[in-house]
Short mmCIF file of C-alpha atoms and ligand atoms in Angstrom, two decimals:
data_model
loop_
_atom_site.label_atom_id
_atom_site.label_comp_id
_atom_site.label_asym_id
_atom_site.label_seq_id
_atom_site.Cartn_x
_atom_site.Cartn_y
_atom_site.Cartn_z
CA UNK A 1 54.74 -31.35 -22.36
CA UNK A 2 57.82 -32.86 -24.28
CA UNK A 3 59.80 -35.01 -22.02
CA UNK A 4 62.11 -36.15 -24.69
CA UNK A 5 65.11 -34.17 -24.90
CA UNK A 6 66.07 -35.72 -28.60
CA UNK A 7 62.34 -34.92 -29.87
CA UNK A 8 62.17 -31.85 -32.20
CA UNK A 9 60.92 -28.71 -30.71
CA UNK A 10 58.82 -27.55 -33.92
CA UNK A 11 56.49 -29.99 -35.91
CA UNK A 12 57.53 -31.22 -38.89
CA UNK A 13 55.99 -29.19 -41.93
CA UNK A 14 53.50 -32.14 -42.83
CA UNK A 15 49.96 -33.35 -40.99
CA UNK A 16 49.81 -36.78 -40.18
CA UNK A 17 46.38 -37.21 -39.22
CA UNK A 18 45.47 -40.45 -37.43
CA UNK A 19 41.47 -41.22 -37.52
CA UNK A 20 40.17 -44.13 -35.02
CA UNK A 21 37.09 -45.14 -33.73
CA UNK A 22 35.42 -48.56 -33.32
CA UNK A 23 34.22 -50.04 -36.57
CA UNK A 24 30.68 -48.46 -37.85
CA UNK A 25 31.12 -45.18 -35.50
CA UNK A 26 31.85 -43.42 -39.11
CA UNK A 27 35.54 -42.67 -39.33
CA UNK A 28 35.79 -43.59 -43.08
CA UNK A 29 32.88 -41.24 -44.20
CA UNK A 30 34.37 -38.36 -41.91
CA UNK A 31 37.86 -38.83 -43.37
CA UNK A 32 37.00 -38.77 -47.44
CA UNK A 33 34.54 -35.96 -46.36
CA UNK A 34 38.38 -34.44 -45.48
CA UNK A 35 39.76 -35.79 -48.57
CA UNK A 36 36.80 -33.88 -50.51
CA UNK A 37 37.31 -30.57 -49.06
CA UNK A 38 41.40 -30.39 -48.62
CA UNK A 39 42.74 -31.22 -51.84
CA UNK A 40 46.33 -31.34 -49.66
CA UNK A 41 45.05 -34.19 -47.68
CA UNK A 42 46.08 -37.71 -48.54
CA UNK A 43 44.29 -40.45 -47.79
CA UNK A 44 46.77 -43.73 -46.83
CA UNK A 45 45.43 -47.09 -48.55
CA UNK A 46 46.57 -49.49 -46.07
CA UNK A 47 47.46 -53.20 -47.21
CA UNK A 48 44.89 -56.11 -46.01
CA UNK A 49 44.43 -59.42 -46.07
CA UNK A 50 40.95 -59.59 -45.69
CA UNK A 51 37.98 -60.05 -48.42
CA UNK A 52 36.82 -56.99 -49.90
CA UNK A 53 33.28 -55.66 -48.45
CA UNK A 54 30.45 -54.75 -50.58
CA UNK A 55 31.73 -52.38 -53.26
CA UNK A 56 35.33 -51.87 -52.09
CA UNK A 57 37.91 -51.49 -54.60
CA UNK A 58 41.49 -52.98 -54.58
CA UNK A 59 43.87 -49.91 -54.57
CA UNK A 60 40.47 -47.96 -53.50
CA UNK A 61 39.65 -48.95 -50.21
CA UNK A 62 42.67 -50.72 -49.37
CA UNK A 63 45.29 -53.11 -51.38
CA UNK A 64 44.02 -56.78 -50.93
CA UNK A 65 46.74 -59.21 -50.44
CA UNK A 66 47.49 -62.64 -49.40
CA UNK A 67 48.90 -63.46 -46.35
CA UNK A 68 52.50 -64.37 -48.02
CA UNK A 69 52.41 -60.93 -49.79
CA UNK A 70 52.01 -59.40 -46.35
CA UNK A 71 54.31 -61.26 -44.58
CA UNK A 72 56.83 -60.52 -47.52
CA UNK A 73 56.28 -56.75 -47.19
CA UNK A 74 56.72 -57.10 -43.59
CA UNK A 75 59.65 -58.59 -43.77
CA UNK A 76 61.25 -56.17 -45.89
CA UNK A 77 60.57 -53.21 -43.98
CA UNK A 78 57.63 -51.61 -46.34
CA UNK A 79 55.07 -50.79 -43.68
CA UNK A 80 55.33 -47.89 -40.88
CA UNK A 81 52.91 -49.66 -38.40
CA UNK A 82 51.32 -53.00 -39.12
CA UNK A 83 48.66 -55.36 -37.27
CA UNK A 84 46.62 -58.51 -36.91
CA UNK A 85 42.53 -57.42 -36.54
CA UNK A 86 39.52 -59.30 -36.47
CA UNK A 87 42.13 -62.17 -37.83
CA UNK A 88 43.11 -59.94 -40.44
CA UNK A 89 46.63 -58.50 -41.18
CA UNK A 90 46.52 -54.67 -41.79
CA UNK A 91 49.34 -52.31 -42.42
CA UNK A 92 50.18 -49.16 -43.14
CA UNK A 93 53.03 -48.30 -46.21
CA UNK A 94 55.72 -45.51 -45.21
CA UNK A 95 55.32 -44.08 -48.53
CA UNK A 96 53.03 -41.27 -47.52
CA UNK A 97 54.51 -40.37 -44.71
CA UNK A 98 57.11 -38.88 -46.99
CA UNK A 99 54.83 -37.24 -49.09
CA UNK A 100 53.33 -35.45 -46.43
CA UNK A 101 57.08 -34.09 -45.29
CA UNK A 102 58.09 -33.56 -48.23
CA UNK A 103 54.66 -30.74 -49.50
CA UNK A 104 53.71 -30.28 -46.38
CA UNK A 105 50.63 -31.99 -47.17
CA UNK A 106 48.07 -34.21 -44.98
CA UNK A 107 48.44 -37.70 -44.91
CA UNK A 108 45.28 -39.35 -43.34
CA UNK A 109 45.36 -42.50 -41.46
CA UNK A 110 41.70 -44.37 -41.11
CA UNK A 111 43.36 -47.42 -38.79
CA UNK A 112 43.27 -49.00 -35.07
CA UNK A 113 44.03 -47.58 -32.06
CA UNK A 114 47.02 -49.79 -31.80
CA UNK A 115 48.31 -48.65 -35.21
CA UNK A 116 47.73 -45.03 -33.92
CA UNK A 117 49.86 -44.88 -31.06
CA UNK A 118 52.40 -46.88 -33.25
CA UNK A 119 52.38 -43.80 -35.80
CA UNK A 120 52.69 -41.33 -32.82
CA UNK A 121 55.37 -43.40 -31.11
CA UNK A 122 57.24 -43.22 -34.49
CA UNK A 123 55.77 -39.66 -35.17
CA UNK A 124 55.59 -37.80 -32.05
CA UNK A 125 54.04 -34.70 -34.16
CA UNK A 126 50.91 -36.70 -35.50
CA UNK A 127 47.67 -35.89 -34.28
CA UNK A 128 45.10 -38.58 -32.87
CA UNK A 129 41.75 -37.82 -33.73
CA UNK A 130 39.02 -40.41 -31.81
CA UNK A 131 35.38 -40.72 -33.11
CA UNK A 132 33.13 -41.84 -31.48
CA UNK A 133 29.42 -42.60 -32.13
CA UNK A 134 26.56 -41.20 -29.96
CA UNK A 135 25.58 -44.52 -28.31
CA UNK A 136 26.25 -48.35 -28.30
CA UNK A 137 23.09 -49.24 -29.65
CA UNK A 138 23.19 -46.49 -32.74
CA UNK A 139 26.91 -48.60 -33.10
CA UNK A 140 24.80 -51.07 -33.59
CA UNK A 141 22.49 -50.05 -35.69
CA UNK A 142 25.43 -48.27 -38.55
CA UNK A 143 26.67 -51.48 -38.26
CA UNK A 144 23.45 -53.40 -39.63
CA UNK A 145 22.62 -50.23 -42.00
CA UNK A 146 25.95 -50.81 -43.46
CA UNK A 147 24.41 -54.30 -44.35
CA UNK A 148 27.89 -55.59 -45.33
CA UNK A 149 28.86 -57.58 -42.05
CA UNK A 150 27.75 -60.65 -41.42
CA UNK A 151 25.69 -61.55 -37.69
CA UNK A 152 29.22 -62.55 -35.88
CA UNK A 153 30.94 -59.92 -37.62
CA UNK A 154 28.82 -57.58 -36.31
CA UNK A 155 28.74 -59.18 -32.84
CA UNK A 156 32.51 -59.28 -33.17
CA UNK A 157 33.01 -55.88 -33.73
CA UNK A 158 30.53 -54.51 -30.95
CA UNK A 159 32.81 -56.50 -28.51
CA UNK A 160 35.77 -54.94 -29.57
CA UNK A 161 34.82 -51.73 -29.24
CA UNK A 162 34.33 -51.27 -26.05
CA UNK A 163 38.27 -51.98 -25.21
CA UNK A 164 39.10 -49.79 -28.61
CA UNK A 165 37.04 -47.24 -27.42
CA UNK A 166 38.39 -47.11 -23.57
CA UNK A 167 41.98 -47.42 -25.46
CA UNK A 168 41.10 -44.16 -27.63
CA UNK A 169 39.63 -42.16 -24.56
CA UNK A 170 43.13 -42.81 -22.56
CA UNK A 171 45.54 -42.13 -25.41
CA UNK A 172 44.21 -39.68 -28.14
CA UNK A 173 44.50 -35.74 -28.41
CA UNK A 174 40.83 -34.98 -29.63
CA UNK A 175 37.60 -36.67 -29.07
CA UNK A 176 34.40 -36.23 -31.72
CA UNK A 177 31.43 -37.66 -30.98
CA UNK A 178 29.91 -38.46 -34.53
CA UNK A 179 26.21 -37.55 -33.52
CA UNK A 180 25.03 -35.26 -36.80
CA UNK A 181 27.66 -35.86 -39.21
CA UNK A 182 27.59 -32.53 -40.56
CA UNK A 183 28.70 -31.07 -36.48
CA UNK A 184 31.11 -33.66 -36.04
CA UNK A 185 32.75 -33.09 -39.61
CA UNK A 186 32.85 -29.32 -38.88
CA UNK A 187 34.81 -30.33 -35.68
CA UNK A 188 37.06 -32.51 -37.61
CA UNK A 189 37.67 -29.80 -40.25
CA UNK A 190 38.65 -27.19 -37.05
CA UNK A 191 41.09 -29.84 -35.58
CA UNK A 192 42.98 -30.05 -38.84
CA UNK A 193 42.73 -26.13 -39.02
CA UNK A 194 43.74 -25.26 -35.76
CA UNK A 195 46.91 -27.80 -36.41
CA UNK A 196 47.59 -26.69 -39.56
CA UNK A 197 48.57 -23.04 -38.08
CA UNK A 198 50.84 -24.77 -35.20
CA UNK A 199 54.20 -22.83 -35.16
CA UNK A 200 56.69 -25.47 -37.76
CA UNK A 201 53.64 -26.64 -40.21
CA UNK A 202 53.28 -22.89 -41.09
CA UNK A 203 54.87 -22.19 -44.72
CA UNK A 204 57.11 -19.36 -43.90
CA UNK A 205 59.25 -18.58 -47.23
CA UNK A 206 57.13 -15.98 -48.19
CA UNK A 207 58.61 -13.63 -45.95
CA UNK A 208 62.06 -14.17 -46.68
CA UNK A 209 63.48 -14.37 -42.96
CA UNK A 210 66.75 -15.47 -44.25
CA UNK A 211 67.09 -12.88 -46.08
CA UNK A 212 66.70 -10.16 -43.29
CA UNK A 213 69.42 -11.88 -41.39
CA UNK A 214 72.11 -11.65 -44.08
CA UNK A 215 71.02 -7.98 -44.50
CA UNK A 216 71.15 -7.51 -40.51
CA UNK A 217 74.64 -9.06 -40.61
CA UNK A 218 76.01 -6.94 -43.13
CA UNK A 219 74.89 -3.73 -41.34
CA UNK A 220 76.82 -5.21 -38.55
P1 LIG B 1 33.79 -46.83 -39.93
O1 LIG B 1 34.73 -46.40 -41.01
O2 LIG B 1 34.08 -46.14 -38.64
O3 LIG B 1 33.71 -48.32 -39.78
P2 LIG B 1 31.66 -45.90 -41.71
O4 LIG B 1 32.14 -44.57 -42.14
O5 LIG B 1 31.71 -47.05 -42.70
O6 LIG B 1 32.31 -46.35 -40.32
O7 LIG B 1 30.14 -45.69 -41.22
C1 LIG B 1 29.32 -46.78 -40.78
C2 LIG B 1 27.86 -46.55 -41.28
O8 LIG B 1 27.29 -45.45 -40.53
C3 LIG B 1 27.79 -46.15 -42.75
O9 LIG B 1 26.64 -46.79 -43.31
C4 LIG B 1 27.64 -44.63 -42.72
O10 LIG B 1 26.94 -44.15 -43.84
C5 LIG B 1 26.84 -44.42 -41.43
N1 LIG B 1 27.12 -43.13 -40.74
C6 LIG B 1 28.30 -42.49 -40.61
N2 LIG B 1 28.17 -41.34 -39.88
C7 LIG B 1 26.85 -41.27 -39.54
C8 LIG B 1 26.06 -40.33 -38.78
N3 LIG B 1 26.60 -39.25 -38.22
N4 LIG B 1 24.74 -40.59 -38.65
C9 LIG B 1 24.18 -41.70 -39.20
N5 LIG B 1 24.85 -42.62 -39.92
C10 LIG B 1 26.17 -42.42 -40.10
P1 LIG B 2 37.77 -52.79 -41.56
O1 LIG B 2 37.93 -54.26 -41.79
O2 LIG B 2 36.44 -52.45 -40.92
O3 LIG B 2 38.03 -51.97 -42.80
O4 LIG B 2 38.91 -52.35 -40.52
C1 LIG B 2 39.05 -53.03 -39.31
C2 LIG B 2 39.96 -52.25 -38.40
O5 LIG B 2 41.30 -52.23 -38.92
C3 LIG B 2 39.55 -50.78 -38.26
O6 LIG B 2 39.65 -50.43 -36.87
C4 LIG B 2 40.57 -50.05 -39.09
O7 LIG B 2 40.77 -48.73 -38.61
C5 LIG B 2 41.80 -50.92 -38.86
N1 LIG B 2 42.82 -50.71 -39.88
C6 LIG B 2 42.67 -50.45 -41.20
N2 LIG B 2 43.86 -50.29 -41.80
C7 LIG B 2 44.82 -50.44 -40.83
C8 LIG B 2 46.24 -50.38 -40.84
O8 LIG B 2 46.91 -50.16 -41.85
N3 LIG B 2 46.85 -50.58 -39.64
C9 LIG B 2 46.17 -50.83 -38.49
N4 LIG B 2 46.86 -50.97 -37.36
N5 LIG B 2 44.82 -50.89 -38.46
C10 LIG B 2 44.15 -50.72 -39.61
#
């Protein structure tokens, strides 16, 4: 329920899709899975300043920058939501956001929980989607099969998601437990669906409403 009286009443035509889960529960294969199959869905490169893993590509994966080219773009304004994690500055340009209004397309955000509910807080409209993987030990294990973390990473990481994961569990609209990645991608694909078809997001010029008012009037 909308407490808000200054909130809009209908969506605004575009998805913003927010994706979280703790690192290695599979949110990045889930969301290009989405970027595969809905050629309206964009996925957001967000700006880092950490080392690129394995085979991650600059302007790929995400834009790798110094910390004085972050703090720059910070300073002038260029990010939507931005954050320090795993003493790493990540942030998230506005750019796409108006992309998505303006062709009612899907802008896809793979980021924190934090960064989430700084999207919806913005964005009251966007939709927070929480994966989640079937256990803490098969964490665990993606994380090692990965084989791109180091030991403390990795150690790192399965601390921190516990809080990111009691964080998601409070705060987001869907849950998907990433079990089989084929179930939990078909439940992804119904969430962005079902919210596609939400009263607002629907492309109504087809039928011309506007044009059965003036005609109404006129008979008046
Ligand atoms: P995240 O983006 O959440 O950090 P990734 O998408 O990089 O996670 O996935 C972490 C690892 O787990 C990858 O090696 C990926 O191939 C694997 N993985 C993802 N989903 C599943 C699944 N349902 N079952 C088994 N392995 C998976
Ligand atoms: P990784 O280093 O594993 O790619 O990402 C570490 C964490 O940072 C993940 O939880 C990821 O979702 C999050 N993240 C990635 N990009 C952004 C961003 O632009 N903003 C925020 N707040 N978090 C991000």
């Amino acid at each position: 329920m909308r407490t808000n009286p200054e909130l809009p009443l209908t969506p605004a035509p575009g998805l913003l899709l927010v994706l979280s889960a703790p690192s290695g529960a599979g949110k990045t294969t889930l969301a290009r899975r989405l970027e595969k199959e809905f050629p309206r869905a964009q996925f957001s490169i967000s700006y880092t300043t950490r080392e690129p893993r394995g085979v991650e590509r600059n302007g790929v994966d995400y834009h790798f920058v110094g910390p004085k080219t972050f703090l720059q773009m910070v300073n002038r304004g260029d990010f939507i939501e931005w954050a320090e994690v795993h003493d790493n500055y990540y942030g998230t340009s506005r750019g796409i956001v108006d992309t998505a209004f303006e062709t009612r397309g899907i802008a896809v955000f793979d980021i924190d929980v934090k960064g989430g509910l700084a999207i919806k807080s913005k964005f009251p409209d966007a939709v927070l989607v929480f994966v989640l993987p079937p256990s803490m030990e098969e964490l665990e294990r993606r994380l090692r099969g990965r084989g791109t973390d180091k030991d403390e990473t990795i150690h790192r990481r399965l601390l921190a998601a516990r809080t990111e994961i009691e964080k998601g569990l409070e705060r987001y609209d869907y849950l998907i437990i990433n079990d089989a990645l084929d179930r939990a991608y078909e439940e992804l694909k119904s969430v962005v669906i079902a919210e596609q078809a939400r009263r607002g997001r629907v492309d109504l010029s087809g039928l011309q409403l506007q044009r059965a008012e003036i005609a109404e009037d006129s008979d008046r």
